[in-house]
Amino acid sequence: MKSNIYLFALIYILVSCKTTQKRAKEFVPTFKVSKKTTHKISDRQDYTFGYLEVLENRDKPNGNRIKLPIYIFKSRSKNPKPDPILYTVGGPGYTSMRASKYMEYYKYLDDRDLILFEQRGTQFAKPSLNCPEWAKAIYESNLPNFDSKKTDSLFEKAAKDCNERLRKKGIDLNHYTTNQIAADINDLVNVLGIKDYNLLTMSYSTKIGQVLIRDYPDKIRSVVMDSPLPLEVNYDEESVKNLLESVDKLLTDCETDTDCNNAFPNTKKRFYKYLEEKSTNPLVVEVENPKNGKLETFYLKGKDLINVFTSASTGSVPNIPFEINKILKNDLSSVKTQLQYLFEEPGGGIGNGMRLSVWCAEENPFNSQEKIAIEAKKYPEVKGLSPAVFDNEVCEIWSVKKVSEIENKAVRSDIPVLLISGEYDNETPVKWAESMANNLTNSYNLIFKGWKHGPTTYWSNPCAMQAAHDFFNNPTIKPNPECFTEIKSPEFKTE
């Protein structure tokens, strides 16, 4: 069914057509409804689906055009608030469209329309910057018989092959960046005739939110940043440090918990000593290859075994000390289960090209390669764990232009912002949200005890979503839902 927003779009398109006739060389973004959707949506959900068409390079009116799928989900309220929520997810490189299947669980629709926005270059965008070459390289590098000395050359070749293939299609990889995505969202807001709107962002897309409140603030009523990633942070320079600080926090909490400490005494010291030992003398693990039934041998170092923390979700946080203790007792059942997944065939590398373009244009150029080299060797527990999402050599091969210096500067704003963090989040740690709050003068910060990355999408407990929902309804007051006061430190599994 057509929403009021869609009617605004029709009017905009009609006006745009007349304007375009007068100025034939000037491109005007459009939104066109499509009956064919990216996912099957429940018949009970009222929505409009279509594609926003924008320029790949805004300096070339006659250049490539890209199409971005958009869902406009109607509120369940008979009298919805006039300011919709625009939602786009993280990555970079993840699709926002998967959320379209689960709108019945989103509290936001109780009061407002929700617009689901797909970023340029991701899975359902046209074009989509997929890199199956990169996915294949990940698969090959994880096989038990792979020569680790060939890792660099393997990924460099994957980047080269993917880059050349995408460029041969006429795709300009320089224009798949955060500031261009923010411009796309601004175009959509104008096309749909929206006067005021709210932003819901998570992880990488919080960078998009920061660019929007810096460059296009006029129509933004409020912003929720779940697991915020500050523009000014050089992620690669401190990623290993952030990981170990998060592990340290969790294991310290175990040691201060009587039951956990009695079950697993001195866990932190024992685990770190174990990781350091295995960094020198790898753990030998034999796993049955499901493809042929043969036993394959893996050699795991500390940087591999830290996976017991990094692979855990918020729901499995209470199990982490228990799982660590299993490894220390040489019970490798859980380790073997995880290793089984490495035999699965690689996927299509969905969104990897977009991820490469964003990282190599916005993160890598501002990194200190010296600091990254130090970070990789600094911690004996995970020695050799690369702190960089993409190595410098890979970014040199990807060969995209560095963005402006402003894209690495903190954003200051008085727009109401809610910052949401998980206490044990090593990807976007709590300290980053606390730092951002100094520059966002009308911001509030909620820290969810015992939770990890992406609290608003923790479906077992929708408390963070409730907090975001409450904030959108009243962005001048710090949300304090009853469920938030009930969240305590984890009850760690001990047997």
Short mmCIF file of C-alpha atoms in Angstrom, two decimals:
data_model
loop_
_atom_site.label_atom_id
_atom_site.label_comp_id
_atom_site.label_asym_id
_atom_site.label_seq_id
_atom_site.Cartn_x
_atom_site.Cartn_y
_atom_site.Cartn_z
CA MET A 1 0.00 0.00 0.00
CA LYS A 2 1.16 3.53 -0.72
CA SER A 3 2.22 5.63 2.26
CA ASN A 4 1.97 9.41 2.59
CA ILE A 5 5.73 9.52 2.14
CA TYR A 6 5.29 7.78 -1.20
CA LEU A 7 2.78 10.43 -2.28
CA PHE A 8 5.39 13.08 -1.49
CA ALA A 9 7.77 11.12 -3.70
CA LEU A 10 5.32 11.19 -6.62
CA ILE A 11 4.95 14.94 -6.33
CA TYR A 12 8.73 15.35 -6.12
CA ILE A 13 9.24 13.21 -9.22
CA LEU A 14 6.69 15.23 -11.22
CA VAL A 15 8.33 18.49 -10.22
CA SER A 16 11.75 17.03 -10.89
CA CYS A 17 10.73 15.96 -14.40
CA LYS A 18 9.69 19.52 -15.28
CA THR A 19 12.88 20.89 -13.77
CA THR A 20 14.95 18.33 -15.66
CA GLN A 21 13.37 19.39 -18.98
CA LYS A 22 14.63 22.92 -18.33
CA ARG A 23 18.05 21.81 -17.15
CA ALA A 24 18.71 18.67 -19.15
CA LYS A 25 22.29 18.34 -17.96
CA GLU A 26 21.42 18.41 -14.25
CA PHE A 27 20.67 15.06 -12.67
CA VAL A 28 17.81 14.83 -10.16
CA PRO A 29 17.56 11.87 -7.77
CA THR A 30 14.33 9.87 -7.95
CA PHE A 31 12.47 7.22 -5.97
CA LYS A 32 10.56 4.64 -7.98
CA VAL A 33 8.24 2.04 -6.51
CA SER A 34 8.92 -1.61 -7.33
CA LYS A 35 6.58 -4.57 -6.86
CA LYS A 36 9.54 -6.93 -6.68
CA THR A 37 11.09 -6.73 -3.21
CA THR A 38 14.36 -8.02 -1.78
CA HIS A 39 12.57 -10.25 0.75
CA LYS A 40 9.13 -11.68 1.33
CA ILE A 41 7.28 -9.38 3.71
CA SER A 42 4.35 -10.41 5.88
CA ASP A 43 0.93 -9.57 4.46
CA ARG A 44 0.13 -7.97 7.81
CA GLN A 45 2.81 -5.31 7.29
CA ASP A 46 1.87 -2.17 5.39
CA TYR A 47 4.83 -0.89 3.38
CA THR A 48 6.14 0.64 0.18
CA PHE A 49 9.24 -0.69 -1.55
CA GLY A 50 11.26 1.01 -4.24
CA TYR A 51 14.66 2.21 -5.45
CA LEU A 52 16.38 5.51 -4.91
CA GLU A 53 18.39 6.40 -8.01
CA VAL A 54 21.43 8.62 -7.47
CA LEU A 55 24.71 9.38 -9.18
CA GLU A 56 27.74 7.25 -8.43
CA ASN A 57 29.89 10.37 -8.82
CA ARG A 58 27.99 13.56 -8.06
CA ASP A 59 30.47 15.56 -10.11
CA LYS A 60 29.45 13.66 -13.27
CA PRO A 61 25.77 14.33 -14.08
CA ASN A 62 25.96 12.05 -17.10
CA GLY A 63 27.94 9.34 -15.33
CA ASN A 64 26.97 6.05 -13.72
CA ARG A 65 23.72 5.85 -11.80
CA ILE A 66 23.22 3.54 -8.87
CA LYS A 67 20.01 2.17 -7.40
CA LEU A 68 19.49 1.71 -3.68
CA PRO A 69 16.58 -0.42 -2.37
CA ILE A 70 14.39 1.30 0.21
CA TYR A 71 11.55 0.01 2.38
CA ILE A 72 9.08 2.45 3.92
CA PHE A 73 7.26 0.54 6.68
CA LYS A 74 4.03 2.08 7.93
CA SER A 75 3.53 2.56 11.65
CA ARG A 76 1.11 0.30 13.51
CA SER A 77 -0.39 3.43 15.07
CA LYS A 78 -3.57 4.92 13.67
CA ASN A 79 -2.08 8.33 14.40
CA PRO A 80 1.68 7.97 13.81
CA LYS A 81 4.15 10.66 14.71
CA PRO A 82 5.06 12.80 11.66
CA ASP A 83 8.84 12.22 11.92
CA PRO A 84 9.86 8.76 10.64
CA ILE A 85 12.92 6.77 11.69
CA LEU A 86 15.57 6.03 9.08
CA TYR A 87 17.55 2.88 9.85
CA THR A 88 20.73 1.59 8.24
CA VAL A 89 23.07 -1.08 9.64
CA GLY A 90 26.82 -1.48 10.13
CA GLY A 91 29.71 -3.26 8.51
CA PRO A 92 30.90 -1.58 6.41
CA GLY A 93 29.49 -3.88 3.76
CA TYR A 94 26.49 -5.41 5.54
CA THR A 95 23.03 -5.27 4.03
CA SER A 96 20.20 -3.47 5.81
CA MET A 97 17.57 -5.38 3.87
CA ARG A 98 17.57 -8.52 6.03
CA ALA A 99 15.86 -6.55 8.77
CA SER A 100 12.84 -6.19 6.47
CA LYS A 101 11.67 -9.71 7.40
CA TYR A 102 11.43 -8.93 11.11
CA MET A 103 9.56 -5.65 11.28
CA GLU A 104 6.86 -7.12 13.53
CA TYR A 105 9.50 -7.23 16.29
CA TYR A 106 10.58 -3.60 15.93
CA LYS A 107 9.03 -1.47 18.67
CA TYR A 108 9.64 1.71 16.71
CA LEU A 109 6.66 0.98 14.43
CA ASP A 110 4.30 1.39 17.39
CA ASP A 111 4.63 5.16 16.95
CA ARG A 112 6.38 5.96 13.66
CA ASP A 113 7.05 4.89 10.13
CA LEU A 114 10.43 3.26 9.66
CA ILE A 115 12.55 3.65 6.52
CA LEU A 116 15.05 0.88 5.87
CA PHE A 117 17.97 2.15 3.82
CA GLU A 118 20.51 0.09 1.86
CA GLN A 119 23.96 1.64 1.55
CA ARG A 120 25.61 1.92 -1.87
CA GLY A 121 27.76 -1.08 -2.80
CA THR A 122 26.12 -3.52 -0.39
CA GLN A 123 24.26 -6.75 -1.18
CA PHE A 124 21.00 -5.54 -2.74
CA ALA A 125 22.26 -2.24 -4.12
CA LYS A 126 22.82 -1.95 -7.86
CA PRO A 127 25.72 -2.39 -8.36
CA SER A 128 26.71 -4.58 -5.45
CA LEU A 129 30.44 -4.67 -4.78
CA ASN A 130 30.82 -8.36 -4.06
CA CYS A 131 34.28 -9.96 -3.86
CA PRO A 132 34.05 -13.76 -4.07
CA GLU A 133 37.81 -13.69 -4.57
CA TRP A 134 38.24 -12.37 -1.03
CA ALA A 135 35.84 -14.92 0.45
CA LYS A 136 37.77 -17.71 -1.26
CA ALA A 137 41.05 -16.37 0.15
CA ILE A 138 39.61 -16.41 3.69
CA TYR A 139 38.47 -20.00 3.17
CA GLU A 140 41.84 -21.15 1.83
CA SER A 141 43.82 -19.39 4.56
CA ASN A 142 41.83 -21.21 7.26
CA LEU A 143 42.37 -24.71 5.90
CA PRO A 144 44.66 -26.88 8.05
CA ASN A 145 47.25 -27.52 5.33
CA PHE A 146 47.62 -23.85 4.30
CA ASP A 147 51.13 -22.42 4.36
CA SER A 148 50.84 -19.30 6.52
CA LYS A 149 53.86 -17.79 4.77
CA LYS A 150 51.63 -17.34 1.71
CA THR A 151 48.90 -15.41 3.56
CA ASP A 152 49.94 -11.95 2.39
CA SER A 153 50.29 -12.92 -1.25
CA LEU A 154 46.97 -14.80 -1.17
CA PHE A 155 45.00 -11.76 -0.01
CA GLU A 156 46.91 -9.33 -2.18
CA LYS A 157 46.02 -11.40 -5.24
CA ALA A 158 42.38 -11.59 -4.11
CA ALA A 159 42.24 -7.77 -3.79
CA LYS A 160 43.89 -7.31 -7.18
CA ASP A 161 41.53 -9.74 -8.94
CA CYS A 162 38.40 -8.28 -7.38
CA ASN A 163 39.51 -4.71 -7.99
CA GLU A 164 40.24 -5.36 -11.66
CA ARG A 165 36.94 -7.18 -12.19
CA LEU A 166 34.86 -4.38 -10.64
CA ARG A 167 36.71 -1.64 -12.50
CA LYS A 168 36.21 -3.48 -15.81
CA LYS A 169 32.48 -3.16 -15.15
CA GLY A 170 32.96 0.61 -15.12
CA ILE A 171 32.54 0.97 -11.36
CA ASP A 172 34.41 3.89 -9.81
CA LEU A 173 35.51 2.53 -6.43
CA ASN A 174 36.44 6.00 -5.16
CA HIS A 175 32.80 6.90 -4.56
CA TYR A 176 31.77 4.15 -2.16
CA THR A 177 32.49 6.07 1.01
CA THR A 178 30.70 7.23 4.13
CA ASN A 179 30.21 10.83 3.00
CA GLN A 180 28.65 9.64 -0.27
CA ILE A 181 26.27 7.36 1.65
CA ALA A 182 25.29 10.29 3.85
CA ALA A 183 24.59 12.32 0.70
CA ASP A 184 22.43 9.45 -0.58
CA ILE A 185 20.35 9.55 2.61
CA ASN A 186 20.00 13.31 2.33
CA ASP A 187 18.80 12.85 -1.27
CA LEU A 188 16.22 10.31 -0.12
CA VAL A 189 14.91 12.61 2.61
CA ASN A 190 14.49 15.39 0.04
CA VAL A 191 12.93 13.12 -2.58
CA LEU A 192 10.36 11.87 -0.08
CA GLY A 193 9.54 15.38 1.12
CA ILE A 194 10.37 14.60 4.75
CA LYS A 195 10.42 17.67 7.00
CA ASP A 196 11.95 16.04 10.10
CA TYR A 197 13.28 12.56 10.76
CA ASN A 198 15.17 10.44 13.30
CA LEU A 199 18.25 8.33 12.66
CA LEU A 200 18.87 4.81 13.95
CA THR A 201 22.45 3.71 13.35
CA MET A 202 24.66 0.88 14.54
CA SER A 203 28.41 0.25 14.54
CA TYR A 204 29.86 1.45 11.20
CA SER A 205 26.66 3.28 10.28
CA THR A 206 27.14 5.53 13.32
CA LYS A 207 29.87 7.12 11.18
CA ILE A 208 27.20 7.82 8.57
CA GLY A 209 25.13 9.38 11.35
CA GLN A 210 28.01 11.62 12.38
CA VAL A 211 28.51 12.84 8.81
CA LEU A 212 24.78 13.52 8.47
CA ILE A 213 24.60 15.64 11.63
CA ARG A 214 27.71 17.50 10.47
CA ASP A 215 26.78 18.08 6.82
CA TYR A 216 22.97 17.81 6.68
CA PRO A 217 21.67 18.67 10.17
CA ASP A 218 18.58 20.71 9.32
CA LYS A 219 16.01 17.91 9.20
CA ILE A 220 17.45 15.60 11.85
CA ARG A 221 15.33 15.56 15.01
CA SER A 222 17.29 12.93 16.99
CA VAL A 223 19.88 10.19 16.53
CA VAL A 224 20.47 6.82 18.18
CA MET A 225 24.02 5.49 17.84
CA ASP A 226 24.25 1.85 18.92
CA SER A 227 27.89 0.74 19.43
CA PRO A 228 29.30 4.04 18.14
CA LEU A 229 32.46 4.27 16.05
CA PRO A 230 33.86 7.83 16.24
CA LEU A 231 35.10 9.43 13.04
CA GLU A 232 38.27 10.54 14.80
CA VAL A 233 39.31 7.07 16.00
CA ASN A 234 42.02 5.15 14.13
CA TYR A 235 40.46 1.75 14.62
CA ASP A 236 43.37 -0.40 13.46
CA GLU A 237 45.88 1.23 15.79
CA GLU A 238 44.16 0.00 18.94
CA SER A 239 41.98 -2.97 18.01
CA VAL A 240 44.12 -5.59 19.80
CA LYS A 241 44.37 -3.42 22.90
CA ASN A 242 40.58 -2.98 22.92
CA LEU A 243 40.09 -6.73 22.59
CA LEU A 244 42.32 -7.55 25.54
CA GLU A 245 40.80 -4.79 27.67
CA SER A 246 37.36 -6.31 27.09
CA VAL A 247 38.56 -9.82 27.92
CA ASP A 248 40.28 -8.45 31.01
CA LYS A 249 37.08 -6.73 32.13
CA LEU A 250 35.00 -9.90 31.81
CA LEU A 251 37.52 -12.15 33.57
CA THR A 252 37.97 -9.59 36.35
CA ASP A 253 34.20 -9.66 36.84
CA CYS A 254 34.39 -13.45 37.09
CA GLU A 255 37.09 -13.19 39.75
CA THR A 256 35.03 -10.73 41.80
CA ASP A 257 32.00 -13.01 41.56
CA THR A 258 32.18 -15.55 44.39
CA ASP A 259 30.64 -18.47 42.52
CA CYS A 260 32.63 -17.88 39.33
CA ASN A 261 35.89 -17.43 41.21
CA ASN A 262 35.33 -20.55 43.30
CA ALA A 263 34.62 -22.59 40.18
CA PHE A 264 37.45 -21.11 38.12
CA PRO A 265 40.05 -19.60 40.47
CA ASN A 266 42.67 -17.27 39.04
CA THR A 267 41.16 -17.71 35.57
CA LYS A 268 42.57 -14.54 34.03
CA LYS A 269 46.20 -15.27 34.90
CA ARG A 270 45.91 -18.93 33.91
CA PHE A 271 44.22 -18.12 30.59
CA TYR A 272 46.71 -15.43 29.62
CA LYS A 273 49.61 -17.71 30.50
CA TYR A 274 48.04 -20.46 28.39
CA LEU A 275 47.57 -18.14 25.39
CA GLU A 276 51.15 -16.95 25.65
CA GLU A 277 52.42 -20.52 25.80
CA LYS A 278 50.39 -21.54 22.75
CA SER A 279 51.67 -18.51 20.84
CA THR A 280 55.08 -20.21 21.03
CA ASN A 281 53.99 -23.87 21.02
CA PRO A 282 50.66 -24.13 19.15
CA LEU A 283 47.85 -26.36 20.35
CA VAL A 284 47.46 -29.38 18.06
CA VAL A 285 43.82 -30.21 17.31
CA GLU A 286 42.58 -32.99 15.03
CA VAL A 287 39.18 -32.51 13.43
CA GLU A 288 37.24 -34.76 11.10
CA ASN A 289 36.76 -33.26 7.65
CA PRO A 290 33.03 -33.67 6.93
CA LYS A 291 33.73 -33.80 3.20
CA ASN A 292 35.85 -36.96 3.25
CA GLY A 293 35.84 -38.23 6.83
CA LYS A 294 39.62 -37.77 7.19
CA LEU A 295 41.25 -36.28 10.25
CA GLU A 296 42.76 -32.85 9.60
CA THR A 297 45.28 -31.22 11.91
CA PHE A 298 45.04 -27.60 13.03
CA TYR A 299 47.75 -25.72 14.91
CA LEU A 300 46.19 -23.05 17.08
CA LYS A 301 48.05 -20.14 18.63
CA GLY A 302 46.92 -17.65 21.24
CA LYS A 303 45.59 -15.35 18.53
CA ASP A 304 43.32 -18.19 17.40
CA LEU A 305 42.20 -19.33 20.86
CA ILE A 306 41.09 -15.82 21.87
CA ASN A 307 38.17 -16.70 19.61
CA VAL A 308 36.48 -18.12 22.71
CA PHE A 309 35.70 -14.47 23.52
CA THR A 310 35.42 -12.84 20.10
CA SER A 311 32.96 -15.42 18.76
CA ALA A 312 30.66 -15.10 21.77
CA SER A 313 27.43 -13.15 21.51
CA THR A 314 25.73 -11.30 24.33
CA GLY A 315 23.60 -14.36 24.99
CA SER A 316 26.64 -16.59 25.45
CA VAL A 317 28.67 -14.18 27.62
CA PRO A 318 27.80 -16.08 30.86
CA ASN A 319 29.40 -19.20 29.34
CA ILE A 320 32.81 -17.66 28.53
CA PRO A 321 34.68 -18.50 31.78
CA PHE A 322 33.24 -22.03 31.62
CA GLU A 323 34.43 -22.44 28.02
CA ILE A 324 37.87 -21.05 28.89
CA ASN A 325 38.13 -23.56 31.72
CA LYS A 326 37.30 -26.39 29.30
CA ILE A 327 40.23 -25.36 27.09
CA LEU A 328 42.56 -25.12 30.09
CA LYS A 329 41.53 -28.68 31.04
CA ASN A 330 42.22 -29.79 27.46
CA ASP A 331 38.54 -30.39 26.74
CA LEU A 332 38.56 -29.29 23.11
CA SER A 333 35.01 -30.24 22.18
CA SER A 334 33.87 -26.64 21.68
CA VAL A 335 37.05 -25.77 19.79
CA LYS A 336 36.50 -28.70 17.43
CA THR A 337 32.90 -27.67 16.82
CA GLN A 338 34.04 -24.19 15.76
CA LEU A 339 36.77 -25.59 13.53
CA GLN A 340 34.19 -27.70 11.69
CA TYR A 341 32.76 -24.52 10.19
CA LEU A 342 36.04 -23.80 8.41
CA PHE A 343 35.37 -26.65 6.00
CA GLU A 344 32.22 -24.98 4.66
CA GLU A 345 32.50 -23.59 1.14
CA PRO A 346 33.15 -19.84 0.90
CA GLY A 347 30.30 -17.44 0.26
CA GLY A 348 30.11 -14.79 -2.42
CA GLY A 349 32.10 -12.14 -0.58
CA ILE A 350 28.97 -10.01 -0.35
CA GLY A 351 29.75 -6.32 0.24
CA ASN A 352 33.50 -6.93 0.57
CA GLY A 353 34.33 -4.50 -2.22
CA MET A 354 32.36 -1.74 -0.50
CA ARG A 355 34.13 -2.61 2.77
CA LEU A 356 37.50 -2.33 1.05
CA SER A 357 36.65 1.02 -0.50
CA VAL A 358 35.46 2.51 2.79
CA TRP A 359 38.37 1.21 4.84
CA CYS A 360 41.08 1.99 2.33
CA ALA A 361 39.81 5.54 1.73
CA GLU A 362 38.84 6.49 5.30
CA GLU A 363 40.72 4.40 7.83
CA ASN A 364 43.98 3.17 6.32
CA PRO A 365 45.27 6.61 5.16
CA PHE A 366 45.07 7.99 8.69
CA ASN A 367 46.75 5.01 10.34
CA SER A 368 50.28 4.96 11.65
CA GLN A 369 51.80 1.82 10.16
CA GLU A 370 54.43 1.98 12.87
CA LYS A 371 51.78 1.83 15.60
CA ILE A 372 50.05 -1.07 13.86
CA ALA A 373 53.31 -3.01 13.63
CA ILE A 374 53.90 -2.45 17.35
CA GLU A 375 50.34 -3.49 18.18
CA ALA A 376 50.76 -6.80 16.37
CA LYS A 377 53.78 -7.71 18.51
CA LYS A 378 53.02 -5.94 21.77
CA TYR A 379 50.86 -8.55 23.48
CA PRO A 380 52.49 -11.98 23.94
CA GLU A 381 49.11 -13.61 24.58
CA VAL A 382 47.98 -12.96 21.00
CA LYS A 383 51.29 -12.33 19.27
CA GLY A 384 50.83 -12.06 15.51
CA LEU A 385 47.16 -11.08 15.67
CA SER A 386 46.83 -8.40 13.02
CA PRO A 387 45.18 -5.25 14.37
CA ALA A 388 44.37 -4.05 10.84
CA VAL A 389 41.10 -4.87 9.10
CA PHE A 390 43.04 -4.68 5.82
CA ASP A 391 46.82 -4.64 5.50
CA ASN A 392 48.41 -1.53 4.03
CA GLU A 393 49.58 -3.52 0.98
CA VAL A 394 46.01 -4.59 0.25
CA CYS A 395 44.82 -0.97 0.39
CA GLU A 396 47.61 0.08 -1.95
CA ILE A 397 46.35 -2.52 -4.42
CA TRP A 398 42.73 -1.39 -3.96
CA SER A 399 43.96 2.08 -4.94
CA VAL A 400 41.20 4.48 -3.88
CA LYS A 401 41.63 8.15 -3.04
CA LYS A 402 42.05 9.27 0.53
CA VAL A 403 39.05 11.21 1.81
CA SER A 404 39.34 14.73 3.16
CA GLU A 405 40.95 15.31 6.56
CA ILE A 406 37.57 16.33 7.98
CA GLU A 407 36.43 12.70 7.75
CA ASN A 408 38.88 11.90 10.55
CA LYS A 409 37.81 14.75 12.83
CA ALA A 410 35.40 14.65 15.75
CA VAL A 411 31.89 15.96 15.06
CA ARG A 412 30.36 18.55 17.36
CA SER A 413 26.61 18.98 17.53
CA ASP A 414 23.72 19.92 19.81
CA ILE A 415 21.28 17.55 18.08
CA PRO A 416 19.89 15.08 20.67
CA VAL A 417 21.88 11.84 20.50
CA LEU A 418 21.55 8.59 22.45
CA LEU A 419 24.76 6.57 22.65
CA ILE A 420 24.26 2.88 23.47
CA SER A 421 27.13 0.57 24.37
CA GLY A 422 27.66 -3.01 25.50
CA GLU A 423 29.98 -3.30 28.51
CA TYR A 424 32.08 -6.10 26.94
CA ASP A 425 32.13 -4.73 23.39
CA ASN A 426 35.69 -4.97 22.05
CA GLU A 427 34.80 -3.73 18.54
CA THR A 428 33.44 -0.37 19.64
CA PRO A 429 34.38 -0.09 23.32
CA VAL A 430 32.52 1.95 25.91
CA LYS A 431 35.34 4.49 26.12
CA TRP A 432 34.61 5.63 22.56
CA ALA A 433 31.00 6.52 23.37
CA GLU A 434 32.16 8.33 26.51
CA SER A 435 34.63 10.35 24.42
CA MET A 436 32.00 11.24 21.82
CA ALA A 437 29.65 12.52 24.51
CA ASN A 438 32.08 15.39 25.16
CA ASN A 439 31.39 16.77 21.66
CA LEU A 440 27.67 15.98 21.50
CA THR A 441 26.29 18.48 23.97
CA ASN A 442 22.76 17.05 24.06
CA SER A 443 23.73 13.41 24.28
CA TYR A 444 23.01 10.61 26.73
CA ASN A 445 25.00 7.43 27.21
CA LEU A 446 23.59 4.05 28.22
CA ILE A 447 25.93 1.15 29.01
CA PHE A 448 24.37 -2.32 29.09
CA LYS A 449 26.13 -4.41 31.71
CA GLY A 450 27.35 -7.79 30.52
CA TRP A 451 26.38 -7.15 26.89
CA LYS A 452 28.52 -7.09 23.78
CA HIS A 453 28.23 -5.41 20.36
CA GLY A 454 24.89 -4.16 19.00
CA PRO A 455 22.56 -4.04 22.04
CA THR A 456 19.52 -2.84 20.04
CA THR A 457 19.55 -6.10 18.08
CA TYR A 458 19.81 -8.45 21.07
CA TRP A 459 16.51 -10.19 20.49
CA SER A 460 16.49 -12.21 23.71
CA ASN A 461 16.16 -8.97 25.64
CA PRO A 462 14.79 -5.98 23.66
CA CYS A 463 15.63 -3.51 26.43
CA ALA A 464 18.08 -1.47 24.32
CA MET A 465 15.47 -1.24 21.57
CA GLN A 466 12.97 -0.05 24.18
CA ALA A 467 15.43 2.61 25.33
CA ALA A 468 15.92 3.79 21.75
CA HIS A 469 12.16 3.80 21.23
CA ASP A 470 11.64 5.88 24.38
CA PHE A 471 14.34 8.31 23.27
CA PHE A 472 12.74 8.85 19.86
CA ASN A 473 9.51 9.70 21.67
CA ASN A 474 11.24 12.18 23.97
CA PRO A 475 14.81 13.02 22.94
CA THR A 476 15.22 15.72 25.61
CA ILE A 477 15.20 13.16 28.45
CA LYS A 478 17.62 10.32 29.12
CA PRO A 479 15.66 7.10 28.68
CA ASN A 480 15.43 4.85 31.72
CA PRO A 481 13.11 1.95 30.96
CA GLU A 482 12.35 -0.39 33.84
CA CYS A 483 14.10 -3.23 32.02
CA PHE A 484 17.39 -1.28 32.08
CA THR A 485 17.41 -1.06 35.88
CA GLU A 486 16.95 -4.83 36.01
CA ILE A 487 20.09 -5.61 33.99
CA LYS A 488 22.90 -6.75 36.25
CA SER A 489 26.35 -8.29 35.76
CA PRO A 490 26.18 -11.77 34.18
CA GLU A 491 25.43 -14.85 36.23
CA PHE A 492 28.35 -16.90 35.01
CA LYS A 493 27.85 -20.57 34.24
CA THR A 494 29.91 -22.70 36.63
CA GLU A 495 28.92 -26.29 35.79
#
